[in-house]
PDB file of C-alpha atoms in Angstrom:
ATOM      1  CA  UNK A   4     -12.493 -51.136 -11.831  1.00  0.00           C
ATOM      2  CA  UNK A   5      -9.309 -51.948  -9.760  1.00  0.00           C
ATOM      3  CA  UNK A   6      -9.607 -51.775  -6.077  1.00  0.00           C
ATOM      4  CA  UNK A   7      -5.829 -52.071  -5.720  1.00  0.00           C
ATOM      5  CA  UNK A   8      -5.631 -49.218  -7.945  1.00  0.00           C
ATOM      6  CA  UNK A   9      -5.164 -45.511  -5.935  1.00  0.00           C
ATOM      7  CA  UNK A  10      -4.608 -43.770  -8.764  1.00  0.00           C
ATOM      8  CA  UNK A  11      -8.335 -44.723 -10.282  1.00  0.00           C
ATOM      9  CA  UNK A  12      -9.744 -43.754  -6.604  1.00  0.00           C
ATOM     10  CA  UNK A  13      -8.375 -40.715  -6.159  1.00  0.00           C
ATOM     11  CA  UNK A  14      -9.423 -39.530  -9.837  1.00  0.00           C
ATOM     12  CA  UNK A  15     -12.492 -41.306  -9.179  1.00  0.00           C
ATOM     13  CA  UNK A  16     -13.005 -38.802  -5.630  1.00  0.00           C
ATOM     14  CA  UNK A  17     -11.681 -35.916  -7.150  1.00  0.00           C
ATOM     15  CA  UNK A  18     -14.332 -35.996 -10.670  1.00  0.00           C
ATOM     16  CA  UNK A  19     -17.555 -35.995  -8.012  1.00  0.00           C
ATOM     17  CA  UNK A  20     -19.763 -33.251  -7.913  1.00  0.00           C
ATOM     18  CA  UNK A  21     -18.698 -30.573  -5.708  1.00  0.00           C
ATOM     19  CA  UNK A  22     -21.658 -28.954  -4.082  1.00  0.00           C
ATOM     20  CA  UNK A  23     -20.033 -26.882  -1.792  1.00  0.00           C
ATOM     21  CA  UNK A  24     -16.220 -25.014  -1.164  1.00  0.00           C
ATOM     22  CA  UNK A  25     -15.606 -26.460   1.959  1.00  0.00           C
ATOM     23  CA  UNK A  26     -13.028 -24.918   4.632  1.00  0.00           C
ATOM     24  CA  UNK A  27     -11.910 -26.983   8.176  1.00  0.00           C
ATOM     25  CA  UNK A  28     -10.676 -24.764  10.447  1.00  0.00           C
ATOM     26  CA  UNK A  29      -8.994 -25.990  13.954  1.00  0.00           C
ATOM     27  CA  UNK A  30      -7.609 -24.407  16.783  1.00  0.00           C
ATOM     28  CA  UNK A  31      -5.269 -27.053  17.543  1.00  0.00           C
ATOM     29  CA  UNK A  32      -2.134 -28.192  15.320  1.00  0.00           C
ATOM     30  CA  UNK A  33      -3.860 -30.924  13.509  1.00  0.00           C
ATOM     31  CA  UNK A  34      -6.484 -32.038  12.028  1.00  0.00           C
ATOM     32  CA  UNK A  35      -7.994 -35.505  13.156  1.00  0.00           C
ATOM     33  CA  UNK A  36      -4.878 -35.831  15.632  1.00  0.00           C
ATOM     34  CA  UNK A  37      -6.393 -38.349  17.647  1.00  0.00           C
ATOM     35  CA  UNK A  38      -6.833 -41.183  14.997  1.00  0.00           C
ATOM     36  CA  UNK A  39      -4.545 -43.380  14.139  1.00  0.00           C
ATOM     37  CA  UNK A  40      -1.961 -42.532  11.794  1.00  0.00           C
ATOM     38  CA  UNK A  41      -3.436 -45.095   8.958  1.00  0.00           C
ATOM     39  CA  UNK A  42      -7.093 -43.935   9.394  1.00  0.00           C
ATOM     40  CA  UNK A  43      -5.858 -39.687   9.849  1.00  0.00           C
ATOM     41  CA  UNK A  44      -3.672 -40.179   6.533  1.00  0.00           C
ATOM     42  CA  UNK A  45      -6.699 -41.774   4.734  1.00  0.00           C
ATOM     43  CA  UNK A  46      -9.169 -39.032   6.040  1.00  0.00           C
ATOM     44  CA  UNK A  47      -6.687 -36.465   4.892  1.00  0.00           C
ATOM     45  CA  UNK A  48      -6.025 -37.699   1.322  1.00  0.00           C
ATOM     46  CA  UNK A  49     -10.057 -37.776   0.914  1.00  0.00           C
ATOM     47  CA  UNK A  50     -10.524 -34.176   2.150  1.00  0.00           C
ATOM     48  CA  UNK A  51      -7.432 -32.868   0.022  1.00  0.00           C
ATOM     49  CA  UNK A  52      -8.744 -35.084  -2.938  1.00  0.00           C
ATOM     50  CA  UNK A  53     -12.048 -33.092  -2.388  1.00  0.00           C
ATOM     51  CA  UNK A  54     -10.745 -29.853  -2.341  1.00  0.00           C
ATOM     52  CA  UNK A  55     -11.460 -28.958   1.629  1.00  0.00           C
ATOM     53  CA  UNK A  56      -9.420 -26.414   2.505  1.00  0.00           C
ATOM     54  CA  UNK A  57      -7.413 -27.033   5.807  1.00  0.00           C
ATOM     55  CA  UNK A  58      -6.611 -24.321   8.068  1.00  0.00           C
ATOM     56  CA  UNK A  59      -5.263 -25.059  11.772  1.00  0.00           C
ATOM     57  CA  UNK A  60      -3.772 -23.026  14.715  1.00  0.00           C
ATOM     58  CA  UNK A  61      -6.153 -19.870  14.135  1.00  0.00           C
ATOM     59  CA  UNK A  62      -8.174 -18.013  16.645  1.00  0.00           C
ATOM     60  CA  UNK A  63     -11.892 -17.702  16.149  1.00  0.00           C
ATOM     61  CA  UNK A  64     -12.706 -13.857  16.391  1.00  0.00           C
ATOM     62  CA  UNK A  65     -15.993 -13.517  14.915  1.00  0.00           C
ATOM     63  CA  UNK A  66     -18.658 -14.527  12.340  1.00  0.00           C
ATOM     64  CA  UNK A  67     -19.694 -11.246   9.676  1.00  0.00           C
ATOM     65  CA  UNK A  68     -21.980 -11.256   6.360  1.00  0.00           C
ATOM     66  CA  UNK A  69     -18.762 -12.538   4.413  1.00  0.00           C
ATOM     67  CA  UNK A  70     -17.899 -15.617   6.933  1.00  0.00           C
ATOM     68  CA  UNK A  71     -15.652 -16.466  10.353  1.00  0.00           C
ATOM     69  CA  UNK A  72     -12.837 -13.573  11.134  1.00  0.00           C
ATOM     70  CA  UNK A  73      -9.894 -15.486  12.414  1.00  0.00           C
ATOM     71  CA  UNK A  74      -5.841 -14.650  13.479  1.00  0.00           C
ATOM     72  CA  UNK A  75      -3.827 -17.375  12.136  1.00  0.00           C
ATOM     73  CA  UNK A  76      -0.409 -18.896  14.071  1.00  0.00           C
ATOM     74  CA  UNK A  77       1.721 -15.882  12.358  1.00  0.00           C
ATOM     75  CA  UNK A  78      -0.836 -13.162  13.772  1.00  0.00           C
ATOM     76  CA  UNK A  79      -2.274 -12.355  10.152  1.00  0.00           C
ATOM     77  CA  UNK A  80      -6.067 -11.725  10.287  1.00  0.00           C
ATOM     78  CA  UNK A  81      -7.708 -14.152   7.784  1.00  0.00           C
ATOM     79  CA  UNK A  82     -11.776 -14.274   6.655  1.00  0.00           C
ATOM     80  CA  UNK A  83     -12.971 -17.646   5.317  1.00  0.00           C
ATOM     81  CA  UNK A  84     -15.845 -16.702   3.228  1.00  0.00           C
ATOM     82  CA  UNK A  85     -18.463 -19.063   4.413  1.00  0.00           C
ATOM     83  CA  UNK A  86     -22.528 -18.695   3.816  1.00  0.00           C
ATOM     84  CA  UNK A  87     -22.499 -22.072   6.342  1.00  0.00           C
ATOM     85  CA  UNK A  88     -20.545 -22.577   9.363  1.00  0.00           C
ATOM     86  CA  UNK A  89     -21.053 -25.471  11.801  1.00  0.00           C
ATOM     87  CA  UNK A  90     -18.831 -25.394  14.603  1.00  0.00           C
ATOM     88  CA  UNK A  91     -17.841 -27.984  16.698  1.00  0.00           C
ATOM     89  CA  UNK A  92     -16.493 -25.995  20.106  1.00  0.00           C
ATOM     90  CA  UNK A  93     -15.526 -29.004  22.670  1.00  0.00           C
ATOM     91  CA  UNK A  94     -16.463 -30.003  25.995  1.00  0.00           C
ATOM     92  CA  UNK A  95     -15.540 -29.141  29.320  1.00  0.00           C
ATOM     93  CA  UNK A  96     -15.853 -31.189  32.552  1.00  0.00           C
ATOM     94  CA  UNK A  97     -18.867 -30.332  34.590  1.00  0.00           C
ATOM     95  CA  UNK A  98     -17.913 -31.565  38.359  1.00  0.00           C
ATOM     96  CA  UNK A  99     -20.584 -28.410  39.979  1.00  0.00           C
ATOM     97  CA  UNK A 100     -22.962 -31.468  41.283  1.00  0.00           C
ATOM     98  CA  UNK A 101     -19.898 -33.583  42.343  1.00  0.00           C
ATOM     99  CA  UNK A 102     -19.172 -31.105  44.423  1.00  0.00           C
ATOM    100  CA  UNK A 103     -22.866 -29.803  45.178  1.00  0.00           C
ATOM    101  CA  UNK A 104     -23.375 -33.572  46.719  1.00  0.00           C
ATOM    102  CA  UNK A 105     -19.604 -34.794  48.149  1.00  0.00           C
ATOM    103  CA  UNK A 106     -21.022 -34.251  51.920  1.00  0.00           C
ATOM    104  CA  UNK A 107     -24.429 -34.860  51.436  1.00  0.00           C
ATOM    105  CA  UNK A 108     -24.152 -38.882  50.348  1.00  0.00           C
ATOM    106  CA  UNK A 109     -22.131 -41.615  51.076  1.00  0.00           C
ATOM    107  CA  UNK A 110     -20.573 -41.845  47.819  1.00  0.00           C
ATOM    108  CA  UNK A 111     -20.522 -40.049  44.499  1.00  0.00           C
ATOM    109  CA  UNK A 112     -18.830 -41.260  41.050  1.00  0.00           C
ATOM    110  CA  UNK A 113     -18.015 -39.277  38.885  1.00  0.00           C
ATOM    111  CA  UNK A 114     -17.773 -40.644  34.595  1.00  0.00           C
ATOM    112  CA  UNK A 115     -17.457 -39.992  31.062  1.00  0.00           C
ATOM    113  CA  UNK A 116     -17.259 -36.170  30.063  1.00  0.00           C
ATOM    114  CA  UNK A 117     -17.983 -34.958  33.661  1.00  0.00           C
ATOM    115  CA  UNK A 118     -15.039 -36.292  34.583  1.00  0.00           C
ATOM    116  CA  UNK A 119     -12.851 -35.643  31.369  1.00  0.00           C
ATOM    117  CA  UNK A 120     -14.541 -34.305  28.463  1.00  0.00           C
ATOM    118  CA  UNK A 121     -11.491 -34.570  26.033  1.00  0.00           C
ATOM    119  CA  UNK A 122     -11.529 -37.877  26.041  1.00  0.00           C
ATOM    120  CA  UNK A 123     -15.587 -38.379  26.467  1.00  0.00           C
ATOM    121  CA  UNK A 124     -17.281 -41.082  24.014  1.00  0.00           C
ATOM    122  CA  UNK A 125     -20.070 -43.341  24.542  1.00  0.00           C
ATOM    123  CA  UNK A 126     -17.898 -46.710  24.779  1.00  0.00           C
ATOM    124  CA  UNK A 127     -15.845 -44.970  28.268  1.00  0.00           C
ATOM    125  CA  UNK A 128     -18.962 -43.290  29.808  1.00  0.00           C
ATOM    126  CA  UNK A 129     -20.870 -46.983  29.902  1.00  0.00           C
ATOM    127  CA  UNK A 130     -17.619 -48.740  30.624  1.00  0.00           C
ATOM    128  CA  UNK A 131     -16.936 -46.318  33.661  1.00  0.00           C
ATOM    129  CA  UNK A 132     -20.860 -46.318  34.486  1.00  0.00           C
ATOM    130  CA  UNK A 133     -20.722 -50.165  34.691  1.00  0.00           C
ATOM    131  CA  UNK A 134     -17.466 -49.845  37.379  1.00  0.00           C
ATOM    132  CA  UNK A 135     -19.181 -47.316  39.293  1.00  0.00           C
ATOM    133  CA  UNK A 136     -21.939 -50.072  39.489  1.00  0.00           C
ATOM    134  CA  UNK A 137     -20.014 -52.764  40.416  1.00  0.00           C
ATOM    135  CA  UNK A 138     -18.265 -50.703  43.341  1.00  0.00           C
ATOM    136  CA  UNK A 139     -22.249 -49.695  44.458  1.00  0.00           C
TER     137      UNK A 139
END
């Protein structure tokens, strides 16, 4: 009953239903690495608290019957059972009709993930749609 109290939340997180065995897997070093420290430590504690496995720095090799083949950091070859897997690949910058048009019209602007998917959200493609606007 104590909002102050972590203790109660965490035992509170970790006595809910568990549906599913849950496994994030990342090619990169860490997970959530572009929050900020506050809001990635929070995320973390409520994914440990509810049992998600963690695994980073692995190479995808394939999906089988059993779940995703992967190599981890140390070169071991891992499967994560898995009956479910959602991946979430990235983006890369698409610049083929920036360069398609370059001669063709006076000027072309190029924003958002086109430009650089890694750091691609709504709130920077409008912002960076709105400049190109103003310059028009």
């Amino acid at each position: 009953d104590d909002p102050n109290n972590v203790a109660n939340y965490e035992n509170y997180i970790q006595a809910l239903p568990r549906a599913r065995n849950i496994t994030l897997t990342r090619r990169g070093k860490r997970i959530g690495e572009r929050l900020g420290p506050t809001t990635r430590w929070a995320l973390i504690q409520l994914l440990e608290n509810r049992g998600v496995k963690m695994l980073t720095q692995i190479e995808y090799q394939k999906l089988t019957g059993f779940g995703l083949n992967a190599v981890t950091r140390n070169g071991k070859e891992i499967c994560v059972p898995a009956d479910l897997v959602v991946f979430a690949t990235g983006q890369l910058p698409n610049r083929e009709l920036q360069e398609q048009l370059r001669d063709s019209v006076e000027a072309v602007y190029l924003i958002g993930a086109a430009r650089t998917a890694s750091e691609a959200n709504a709130q920077v493609a409008i912002w960076e749609g709105a400049e190109a606007a103003r310059k028009i």
